[in-house]
GROMACS .gro file of C-alpha atoms in nm:
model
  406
    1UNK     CA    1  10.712  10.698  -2.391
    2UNK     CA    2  10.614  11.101  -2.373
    3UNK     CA    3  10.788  11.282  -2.644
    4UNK     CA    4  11.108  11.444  -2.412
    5UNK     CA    5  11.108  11.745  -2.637
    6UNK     CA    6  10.743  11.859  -2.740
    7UNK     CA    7  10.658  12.148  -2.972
    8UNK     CA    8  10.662  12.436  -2.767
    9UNK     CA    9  10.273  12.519  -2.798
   10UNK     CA   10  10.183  12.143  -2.781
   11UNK     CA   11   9.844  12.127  -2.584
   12UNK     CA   12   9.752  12.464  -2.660
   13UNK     CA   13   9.389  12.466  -2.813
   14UNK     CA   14   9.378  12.756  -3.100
   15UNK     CA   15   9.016  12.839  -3.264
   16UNK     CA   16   9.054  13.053  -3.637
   17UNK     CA   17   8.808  13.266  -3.740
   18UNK     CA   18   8.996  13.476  -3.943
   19UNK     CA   19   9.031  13.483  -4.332
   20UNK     CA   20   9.301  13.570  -4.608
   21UNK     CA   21   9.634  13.676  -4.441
   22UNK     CA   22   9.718  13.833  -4.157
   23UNK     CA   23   9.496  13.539  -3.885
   24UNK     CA   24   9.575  13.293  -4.090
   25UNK     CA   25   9.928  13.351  -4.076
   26UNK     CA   26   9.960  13.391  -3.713
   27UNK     CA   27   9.746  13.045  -3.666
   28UNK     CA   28   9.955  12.907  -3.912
   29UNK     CA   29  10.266  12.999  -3.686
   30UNK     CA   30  10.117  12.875  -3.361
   31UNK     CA   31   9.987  12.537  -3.580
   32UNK     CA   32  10.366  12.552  -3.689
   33UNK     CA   33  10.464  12.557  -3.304
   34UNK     CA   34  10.248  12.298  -3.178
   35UNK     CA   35   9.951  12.362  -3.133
   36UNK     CA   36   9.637  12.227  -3.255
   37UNK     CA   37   9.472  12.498  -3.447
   38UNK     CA   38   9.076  12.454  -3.602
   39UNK     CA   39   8.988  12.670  -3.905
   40UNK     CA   40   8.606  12.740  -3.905
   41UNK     CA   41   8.522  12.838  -4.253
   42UNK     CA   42   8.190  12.930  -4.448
   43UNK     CA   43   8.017  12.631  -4.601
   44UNK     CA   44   7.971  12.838  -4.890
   45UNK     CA   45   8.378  12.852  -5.047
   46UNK     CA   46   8.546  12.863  -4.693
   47UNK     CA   47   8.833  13.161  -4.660
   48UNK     CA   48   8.828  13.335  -4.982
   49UNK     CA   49   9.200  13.297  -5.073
   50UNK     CA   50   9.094  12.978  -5.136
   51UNK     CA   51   9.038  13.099  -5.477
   52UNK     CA   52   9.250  13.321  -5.498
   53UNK     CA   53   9.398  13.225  -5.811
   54UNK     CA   54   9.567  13.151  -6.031
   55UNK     CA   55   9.779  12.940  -5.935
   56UNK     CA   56   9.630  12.658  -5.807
   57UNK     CA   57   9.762  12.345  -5.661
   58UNK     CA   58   9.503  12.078  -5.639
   59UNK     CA   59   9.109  12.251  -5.575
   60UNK     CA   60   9.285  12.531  -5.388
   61UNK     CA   61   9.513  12.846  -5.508
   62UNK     CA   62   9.799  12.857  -5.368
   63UNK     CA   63   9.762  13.166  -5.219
   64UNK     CA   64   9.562  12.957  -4.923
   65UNK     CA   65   9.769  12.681  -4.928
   66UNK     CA   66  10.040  12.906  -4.829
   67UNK     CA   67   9.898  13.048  -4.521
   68UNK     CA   68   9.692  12.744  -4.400
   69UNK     CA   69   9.879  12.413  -4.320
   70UNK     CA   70   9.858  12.168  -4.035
   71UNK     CA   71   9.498  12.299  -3.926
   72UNK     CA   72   9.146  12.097  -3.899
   73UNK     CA   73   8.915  12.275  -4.158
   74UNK     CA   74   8.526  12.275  -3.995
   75UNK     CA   75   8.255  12.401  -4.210
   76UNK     CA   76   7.979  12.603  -4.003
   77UNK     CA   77   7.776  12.946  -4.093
   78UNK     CA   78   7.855  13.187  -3.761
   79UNK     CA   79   7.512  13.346  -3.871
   80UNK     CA   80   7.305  13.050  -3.752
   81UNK     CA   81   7.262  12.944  -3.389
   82UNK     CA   82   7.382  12.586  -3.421
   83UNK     CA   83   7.691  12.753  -3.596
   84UNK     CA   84   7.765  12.924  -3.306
   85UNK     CA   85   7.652  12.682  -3.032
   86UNK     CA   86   7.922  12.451  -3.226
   87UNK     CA   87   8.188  12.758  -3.187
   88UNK     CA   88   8.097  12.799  -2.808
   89UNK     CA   89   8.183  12.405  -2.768
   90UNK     CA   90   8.479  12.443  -2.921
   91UNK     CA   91   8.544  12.804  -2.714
   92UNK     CA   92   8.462  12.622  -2.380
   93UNK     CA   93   8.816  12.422  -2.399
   94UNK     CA   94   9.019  12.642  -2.625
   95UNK     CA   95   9.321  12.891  -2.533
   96UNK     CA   96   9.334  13.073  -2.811
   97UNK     CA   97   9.060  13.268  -3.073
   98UNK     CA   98   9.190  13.454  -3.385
   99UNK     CA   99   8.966  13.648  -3.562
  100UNK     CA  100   8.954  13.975  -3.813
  101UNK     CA  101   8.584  14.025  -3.816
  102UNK     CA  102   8.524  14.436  -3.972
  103UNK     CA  103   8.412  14.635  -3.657
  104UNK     CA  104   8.051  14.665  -3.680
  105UNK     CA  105   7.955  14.386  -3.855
  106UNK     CA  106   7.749  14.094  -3.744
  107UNK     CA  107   7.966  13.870  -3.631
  108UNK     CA  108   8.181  14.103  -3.435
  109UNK     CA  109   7.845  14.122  -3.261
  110UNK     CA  110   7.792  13.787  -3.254
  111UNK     CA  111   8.119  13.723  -3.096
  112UNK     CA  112   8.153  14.037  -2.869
  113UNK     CA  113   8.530  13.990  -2.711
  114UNK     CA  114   8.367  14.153  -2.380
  115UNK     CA  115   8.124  13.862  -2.335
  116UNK     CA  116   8.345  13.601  -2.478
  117UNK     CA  117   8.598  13.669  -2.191
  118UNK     CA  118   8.357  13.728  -1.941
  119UNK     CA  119   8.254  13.379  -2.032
  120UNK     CA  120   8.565  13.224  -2.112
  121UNK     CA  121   8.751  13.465  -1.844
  122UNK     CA  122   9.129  13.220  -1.938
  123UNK     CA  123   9.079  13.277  -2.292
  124UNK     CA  124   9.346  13.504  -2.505
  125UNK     CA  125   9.154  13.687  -2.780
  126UNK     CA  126   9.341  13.820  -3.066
  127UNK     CA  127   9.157  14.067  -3.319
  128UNK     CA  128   9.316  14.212  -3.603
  129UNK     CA  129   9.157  14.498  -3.785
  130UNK     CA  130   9.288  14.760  -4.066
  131UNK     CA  131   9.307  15.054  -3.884
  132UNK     CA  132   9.289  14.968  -3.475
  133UNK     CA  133   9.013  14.968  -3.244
  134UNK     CA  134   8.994  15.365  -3.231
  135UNK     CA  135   8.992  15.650  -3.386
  136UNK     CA  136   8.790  15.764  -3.690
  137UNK     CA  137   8.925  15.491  -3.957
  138UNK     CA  138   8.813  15.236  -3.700
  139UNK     CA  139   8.562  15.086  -3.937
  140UNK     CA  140   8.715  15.135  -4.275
  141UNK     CA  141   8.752  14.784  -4.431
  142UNK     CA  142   9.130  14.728  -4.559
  143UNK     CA  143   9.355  14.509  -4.750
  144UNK     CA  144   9.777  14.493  -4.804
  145UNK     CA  145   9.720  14.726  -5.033
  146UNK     CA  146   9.537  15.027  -4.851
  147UNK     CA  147   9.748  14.973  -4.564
  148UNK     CA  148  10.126  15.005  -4.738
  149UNK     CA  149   9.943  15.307  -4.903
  150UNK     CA  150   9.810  15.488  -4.590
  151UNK     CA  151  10.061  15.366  -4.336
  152UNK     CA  152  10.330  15.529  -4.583
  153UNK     CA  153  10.523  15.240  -4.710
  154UNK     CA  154  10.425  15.324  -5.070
  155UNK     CA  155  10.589  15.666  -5.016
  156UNK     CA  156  10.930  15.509  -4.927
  157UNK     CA  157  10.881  15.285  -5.159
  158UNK     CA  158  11.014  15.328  -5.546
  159UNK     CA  159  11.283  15.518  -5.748
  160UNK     CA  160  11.312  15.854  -5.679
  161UNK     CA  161  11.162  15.982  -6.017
  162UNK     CA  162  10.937  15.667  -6.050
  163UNK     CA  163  10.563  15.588  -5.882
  164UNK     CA  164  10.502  15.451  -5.563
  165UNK     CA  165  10.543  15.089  -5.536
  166UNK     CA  166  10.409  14.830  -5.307
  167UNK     CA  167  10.665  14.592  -5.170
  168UNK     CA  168  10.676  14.267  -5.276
  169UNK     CA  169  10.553  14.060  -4.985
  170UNK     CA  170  10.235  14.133  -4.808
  171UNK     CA  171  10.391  14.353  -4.555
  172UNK     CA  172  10.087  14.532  -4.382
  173UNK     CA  173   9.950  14.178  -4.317
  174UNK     CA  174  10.243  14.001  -4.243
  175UNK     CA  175  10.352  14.289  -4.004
  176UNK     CA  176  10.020  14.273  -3.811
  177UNK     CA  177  10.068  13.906  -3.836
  178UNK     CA  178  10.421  13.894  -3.687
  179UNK     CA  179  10.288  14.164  -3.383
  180UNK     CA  180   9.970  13.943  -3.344
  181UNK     CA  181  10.137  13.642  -3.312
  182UNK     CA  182  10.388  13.861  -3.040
  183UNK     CA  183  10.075  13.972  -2.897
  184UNK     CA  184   9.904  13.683  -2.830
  185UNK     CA  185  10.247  13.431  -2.690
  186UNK     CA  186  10.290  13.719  -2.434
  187UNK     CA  187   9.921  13.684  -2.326
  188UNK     CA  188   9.988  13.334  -2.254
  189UNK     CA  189  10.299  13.386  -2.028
  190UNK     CA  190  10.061  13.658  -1.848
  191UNK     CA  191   9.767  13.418  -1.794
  192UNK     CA  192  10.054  13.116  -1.637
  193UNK     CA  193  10.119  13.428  -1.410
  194UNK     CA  194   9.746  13.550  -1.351
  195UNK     CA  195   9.508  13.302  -1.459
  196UNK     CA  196   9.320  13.545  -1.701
  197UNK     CA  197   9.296  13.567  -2.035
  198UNK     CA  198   9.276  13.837  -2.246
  199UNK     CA  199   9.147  14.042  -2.550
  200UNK     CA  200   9.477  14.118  -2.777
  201UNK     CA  201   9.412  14.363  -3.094
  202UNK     CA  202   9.671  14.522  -3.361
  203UNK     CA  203   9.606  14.644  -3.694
  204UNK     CA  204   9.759  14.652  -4.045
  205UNK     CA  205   9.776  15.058  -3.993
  206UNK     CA  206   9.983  15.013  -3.630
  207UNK     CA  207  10.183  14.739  -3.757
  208UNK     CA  208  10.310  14.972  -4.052
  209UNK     CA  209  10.386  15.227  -3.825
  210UNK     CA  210  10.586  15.067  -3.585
  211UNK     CA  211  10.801  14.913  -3.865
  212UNK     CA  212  10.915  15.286  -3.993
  213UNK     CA  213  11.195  15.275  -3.706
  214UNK     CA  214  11.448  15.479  -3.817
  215UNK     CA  215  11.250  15.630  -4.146
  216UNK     CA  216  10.972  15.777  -3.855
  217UNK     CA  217  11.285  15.885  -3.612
  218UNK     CA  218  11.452  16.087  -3.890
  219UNK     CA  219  11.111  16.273  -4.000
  220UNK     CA  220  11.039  16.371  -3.623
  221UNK     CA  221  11.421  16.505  -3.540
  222UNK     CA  222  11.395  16.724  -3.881
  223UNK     CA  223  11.017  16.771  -3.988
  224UNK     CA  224  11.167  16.678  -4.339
  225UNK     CA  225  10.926  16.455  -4.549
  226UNK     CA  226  11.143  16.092  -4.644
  227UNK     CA  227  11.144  16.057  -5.051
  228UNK     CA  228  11.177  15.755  -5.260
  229UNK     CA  229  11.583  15.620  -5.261
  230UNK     CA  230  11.491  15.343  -5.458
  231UNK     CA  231  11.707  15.076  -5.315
  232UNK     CA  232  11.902  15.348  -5.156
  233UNK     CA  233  11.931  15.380  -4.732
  234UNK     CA  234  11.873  15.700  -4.627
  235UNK     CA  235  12.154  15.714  -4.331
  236UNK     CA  236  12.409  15.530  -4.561
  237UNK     CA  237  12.576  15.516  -4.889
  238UNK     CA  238  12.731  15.293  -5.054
  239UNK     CA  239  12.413  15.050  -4.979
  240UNK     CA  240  12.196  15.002  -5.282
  241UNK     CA  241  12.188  14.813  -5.571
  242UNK     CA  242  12.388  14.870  -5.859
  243UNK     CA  243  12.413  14.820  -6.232
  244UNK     CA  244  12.683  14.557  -6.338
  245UNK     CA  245  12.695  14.497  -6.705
  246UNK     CA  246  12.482  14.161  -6.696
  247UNK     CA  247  12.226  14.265  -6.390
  248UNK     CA  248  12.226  14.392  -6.070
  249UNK     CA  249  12.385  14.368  -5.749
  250UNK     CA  250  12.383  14.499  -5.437
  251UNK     CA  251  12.695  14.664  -5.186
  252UNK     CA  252  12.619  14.730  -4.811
  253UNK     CA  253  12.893  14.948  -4.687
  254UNK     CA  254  12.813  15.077  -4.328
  255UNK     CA  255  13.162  15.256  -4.200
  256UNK     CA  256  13.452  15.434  -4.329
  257UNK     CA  257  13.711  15.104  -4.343
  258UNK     CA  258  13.448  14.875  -4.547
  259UNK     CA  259  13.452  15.227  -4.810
  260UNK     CA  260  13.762  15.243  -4.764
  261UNK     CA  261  13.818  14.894  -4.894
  262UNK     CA  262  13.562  14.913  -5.175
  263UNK     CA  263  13.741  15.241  -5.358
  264UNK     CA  264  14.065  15.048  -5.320
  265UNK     CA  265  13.968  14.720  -5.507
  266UNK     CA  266  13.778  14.929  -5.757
  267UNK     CA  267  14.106  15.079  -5.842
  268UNK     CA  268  14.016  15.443  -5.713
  269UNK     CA  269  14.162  15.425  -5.334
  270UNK     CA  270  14.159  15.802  -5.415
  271UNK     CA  271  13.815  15.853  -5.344
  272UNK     CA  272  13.839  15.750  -4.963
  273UNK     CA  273  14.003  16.117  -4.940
  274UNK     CA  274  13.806  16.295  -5.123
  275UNK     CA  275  13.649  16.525  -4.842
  276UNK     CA  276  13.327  16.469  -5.049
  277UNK     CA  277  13.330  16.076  -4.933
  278UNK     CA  278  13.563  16.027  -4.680
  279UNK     CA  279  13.313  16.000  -4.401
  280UNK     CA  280  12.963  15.855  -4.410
  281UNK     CA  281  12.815  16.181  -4.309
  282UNK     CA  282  12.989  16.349  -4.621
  283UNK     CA  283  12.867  16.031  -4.856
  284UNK     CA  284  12.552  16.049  -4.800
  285UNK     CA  285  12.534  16.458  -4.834
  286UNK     CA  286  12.671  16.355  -5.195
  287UNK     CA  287  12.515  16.042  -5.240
  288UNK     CA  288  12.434  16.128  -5.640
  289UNK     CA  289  12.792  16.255  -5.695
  290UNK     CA  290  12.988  15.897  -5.553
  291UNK     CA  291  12.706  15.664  -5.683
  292UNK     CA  292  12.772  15.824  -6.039
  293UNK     CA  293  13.102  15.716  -6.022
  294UNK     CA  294  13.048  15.382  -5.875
  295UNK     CA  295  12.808  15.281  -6.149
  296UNK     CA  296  13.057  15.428  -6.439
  297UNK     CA  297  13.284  15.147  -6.299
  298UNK     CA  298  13.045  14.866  -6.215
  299UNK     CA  299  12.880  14.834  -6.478
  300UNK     CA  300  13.148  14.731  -6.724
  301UNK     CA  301  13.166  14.380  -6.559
  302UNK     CA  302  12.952  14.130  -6.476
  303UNK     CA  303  12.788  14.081  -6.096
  304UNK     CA  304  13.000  13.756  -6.049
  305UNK     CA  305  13.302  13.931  -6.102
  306UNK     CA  306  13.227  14.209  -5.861
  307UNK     CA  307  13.134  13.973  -5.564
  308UNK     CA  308  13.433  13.741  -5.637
  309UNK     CA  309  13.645  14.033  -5.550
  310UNK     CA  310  13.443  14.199  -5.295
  311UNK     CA  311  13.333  13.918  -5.088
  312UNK     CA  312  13.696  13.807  -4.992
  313UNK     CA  313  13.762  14.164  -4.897
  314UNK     CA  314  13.480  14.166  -4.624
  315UNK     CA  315  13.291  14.450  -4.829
  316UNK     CA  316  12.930  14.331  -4.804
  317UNK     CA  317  12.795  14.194  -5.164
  318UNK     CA  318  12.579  13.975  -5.324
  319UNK     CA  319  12.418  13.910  -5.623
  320UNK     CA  320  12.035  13.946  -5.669
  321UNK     CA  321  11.884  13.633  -5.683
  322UNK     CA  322  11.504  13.527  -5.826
  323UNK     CA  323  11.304  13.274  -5.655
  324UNK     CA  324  11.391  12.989  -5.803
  325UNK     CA  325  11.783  13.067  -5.722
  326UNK     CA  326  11.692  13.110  -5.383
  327UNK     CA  327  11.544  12.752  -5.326
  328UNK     CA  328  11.843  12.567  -5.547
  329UNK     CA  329  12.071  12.788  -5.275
  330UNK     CA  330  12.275  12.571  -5.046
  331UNK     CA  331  12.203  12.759  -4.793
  332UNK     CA  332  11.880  12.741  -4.826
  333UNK     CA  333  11.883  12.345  -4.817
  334UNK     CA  334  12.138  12.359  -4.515
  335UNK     CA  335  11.867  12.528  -4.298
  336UNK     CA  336  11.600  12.283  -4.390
  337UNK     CA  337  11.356  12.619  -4.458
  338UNK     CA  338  11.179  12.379  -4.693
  339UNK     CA  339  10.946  12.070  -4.636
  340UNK     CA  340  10.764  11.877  -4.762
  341UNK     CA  341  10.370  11.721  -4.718
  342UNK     CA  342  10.157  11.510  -4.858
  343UNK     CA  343   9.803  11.679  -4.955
  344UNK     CA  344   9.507  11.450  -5.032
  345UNK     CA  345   9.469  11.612  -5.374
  346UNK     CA  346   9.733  11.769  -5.455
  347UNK     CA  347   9.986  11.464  -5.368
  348UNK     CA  348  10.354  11.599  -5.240
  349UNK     CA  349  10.369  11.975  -5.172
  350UNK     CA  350  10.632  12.147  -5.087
  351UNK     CA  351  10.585  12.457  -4.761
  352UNK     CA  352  10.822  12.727  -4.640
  353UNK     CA  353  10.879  12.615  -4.271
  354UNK     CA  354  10.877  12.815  -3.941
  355UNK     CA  355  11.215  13.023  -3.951
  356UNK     CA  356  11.290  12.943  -3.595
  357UNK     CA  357  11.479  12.658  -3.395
  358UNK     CA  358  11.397  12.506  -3.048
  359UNK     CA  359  11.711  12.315  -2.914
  360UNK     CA  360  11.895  12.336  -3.231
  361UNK     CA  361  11.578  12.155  -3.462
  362UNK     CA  362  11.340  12.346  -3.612
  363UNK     CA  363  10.928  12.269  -3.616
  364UNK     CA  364  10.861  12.002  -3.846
  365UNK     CA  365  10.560  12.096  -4.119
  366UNK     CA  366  10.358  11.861  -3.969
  367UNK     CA  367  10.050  11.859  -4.184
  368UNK     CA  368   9.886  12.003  -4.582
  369UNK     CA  369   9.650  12.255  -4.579
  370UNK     CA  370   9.308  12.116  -4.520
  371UNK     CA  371   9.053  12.099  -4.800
  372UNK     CA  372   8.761  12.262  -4.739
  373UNK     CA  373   8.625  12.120  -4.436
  374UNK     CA  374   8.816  11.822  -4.414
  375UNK     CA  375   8.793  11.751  -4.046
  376UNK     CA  376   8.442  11.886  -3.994
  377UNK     CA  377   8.323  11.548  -3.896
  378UNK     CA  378   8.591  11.463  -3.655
  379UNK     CA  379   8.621  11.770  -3.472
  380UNK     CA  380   8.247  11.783  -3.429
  381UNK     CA  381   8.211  11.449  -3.284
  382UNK     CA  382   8.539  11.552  -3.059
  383UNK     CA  383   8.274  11.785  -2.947
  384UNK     CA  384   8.044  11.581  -2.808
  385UNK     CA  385   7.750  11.601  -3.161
  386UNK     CA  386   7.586  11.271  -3.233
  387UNK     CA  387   7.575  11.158  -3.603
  388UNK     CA  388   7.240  11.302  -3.700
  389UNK     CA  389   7.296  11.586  -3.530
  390UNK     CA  390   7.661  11.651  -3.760
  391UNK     CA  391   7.438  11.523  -4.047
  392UNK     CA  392   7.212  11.858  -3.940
  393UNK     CA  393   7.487  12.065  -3.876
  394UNK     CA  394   7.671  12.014  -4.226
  395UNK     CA  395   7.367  11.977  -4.451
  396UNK     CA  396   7.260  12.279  -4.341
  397UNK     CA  397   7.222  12.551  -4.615
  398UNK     CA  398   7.410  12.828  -4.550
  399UNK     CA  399   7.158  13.201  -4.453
  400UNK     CA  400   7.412  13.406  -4.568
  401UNK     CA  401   7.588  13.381  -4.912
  402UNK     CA  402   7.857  13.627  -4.832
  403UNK     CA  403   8.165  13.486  -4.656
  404UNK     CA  404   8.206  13.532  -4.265
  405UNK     CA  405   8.354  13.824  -4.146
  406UNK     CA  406   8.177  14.011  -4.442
   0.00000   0.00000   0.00000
């Protein structure tokens, strides 16, 4: 009996040739959502977060395994013509084709999007670069890194009298990720409409950009360059963290009642009047004055007492929790965010699932991270390639020794 409620990509054929975050992760996601997703790797170490370590969870760092699960790994070097004949086969029935080759290199001349569509006219291309397809960065390589420092998110991104600071996720990949993965679902509802494919491209640099929202809306209304508020908002106060005398903790008031509230149970209802604080506007012209005073009072108990009485109250609190708090969280269990697979080396590992639900259930992980070309056999013969010539194909030695994309 069909399945009455399939994964909402099931059918859809996804070719990855991208490496490290950003493809990966948007492959990952469409994987995640159904659809069956082929990673085509060097022979010569496969994607390089593969090593990226440590730590490592079986013969891969966990870096990789994070980024990489419920694809077929194929092994083939792009350089050589049977490589790409192999990638053309594969092309000829796919809907999909990630890929983050550097502008100007070989491959992204190998695998021109302009010929690739005019041969492949229903297929949905989706490049991700650095810096975009234009402009005079266009072929500056780039990683996390140089993109939260040139987009600006290092700027915002500290205490005030501290260094800049890079956040703690990935964000210039996962950003272009998120967009890519936007990018390439509304080239499929285009092509149901016209038939065509198309070639899809963001960047780590655009991704950044369009993220500022309200940080790049302020700076073009005043001209003012944004500083460093540590955890501080820059349109409201009280919302930051705060010292309590055994850690930190953070209060998120956004009007006038919720302040209101918050002087009151700290025993100073006074300050709600005080024409320094009583509106937003006012508390965040004196943001140093009030958040002296609130840390002279918080910090002389400890967080659990402060969101025991602020919680109840409706002020919004909580308690800053480390990694391992956040997966023994109830909540965290209650949403089923994390599942488990079994990995043919490393035995039972555990994956951070796709943070969206389809009629109430949420995608199932529904395979480990493939080991270095894993399915190179099967998907080749899937193909239509004869023993000997997969025998050929995989003993081949690789005529590069620098991983694709390079």
């Amino acid at each position: 009996m069909p399945d009455r409620n399939p994964a909402p990509l099931a059918g859809l054929k996804v070719v990855d040739l991208s490496k490290i975050l950003a493809g990966p992760y948007v492959t990952m996601s469409l994987a995640d959502l159904g659809a069956d997703v082929i990673k085509v790797e060097h022979p010569d170490g496969g994607d390089p977060t593969r090593s990226w370590g440590p730590p490592f969870n079986g013969p891969d760092a966990t870096y990789y395994l994070a980024a990489n699960r419920s694809k077929r790994s194929v092994t083939l070097d792009l350089k050589s013509p049977p490589g790409r004949d192999a990638v053309h086969r594969m092309l000829a029935g796919a809907d999909v084709m990630v890929e983050n080759f550097r502008p100007g290199s070989t491959l992204a001349r190998l695998f021109d999007h302009k010929e690739l569509s005019a041969r492949y006219p229903r297929l949905v291309i989706l490049h991700i670069s650095a810096f975009g397809d234009t402009g005079p960065l266009r072929d500056e390589p780039g990683y996390d890194m140089v993109a939260q420092a040139s987009a600006g998110l290092m700027s915002l991104t500290g205490e005030p009298d501290g260094p800049p600071v890079k956040a703690g996720y990935a964000m210039g990949d996962l950003g272009a990720a998120l967009f890519g993965l936007v990018g390439v679902n509304a080239a499929l509802v285009e092509r149901e409409r016209t038939g065509h494919g198309q070639y899809v491209t963001t960047s780590l640099y655009e991704s950044q950009l369009a993220l500022h929202i309200n940080w790049a809306t302020g700076y073009f209304a005043t001209g003012e360059r944004p500083t460093r508020l540590g955890s501080g908002h820059p349109s409201l106060v009280p919302y930051q963290a705060y010292p309590a005398a055994d850690g930190h903790f953070v209060i998120a008031v956004g009007n006038d009642v919720l302040f209101r509230r918050l002087a009151t149970a700290l025993g100073h209802p006074q300050w709600a009047d005080d024409p320094r604080f009583a509106t937003n506007r006012d508390r965040v012209a004196h943001r140093a004055a009030l958040n002296a005073k609130l840390a002279a009072v918080l910090v002389d108990e400890p967080v659990a007492r402060w969101t025991a009485l602020l919680a109840p109250l409706g002020v919004p609190v909580a308690a800053i929790r480390t990694l391992d708090e956040v997966y023994a969280c109830p909540q965290t269990a209650a949403l089923g965010m994390v599942q488990e697979v079994d990995h043919p080396v490393a035995g039972p590992l555990k994956q951070v699932a796709f943070p969206v639900s389809f009629r109430g259930e949420r995608p199932p992980v529904r395979g480990a991270p493939p080991t270095l070309g894993q399915q190179s056999r099967a998907v080749l013969a899937e193909l239509g390639y004869g023993e000997e010539e997969i025998d050929r194909l995989l003993s081949a030695a690789p005529d590069d020794p620098h991983p694709q994309g390079a």
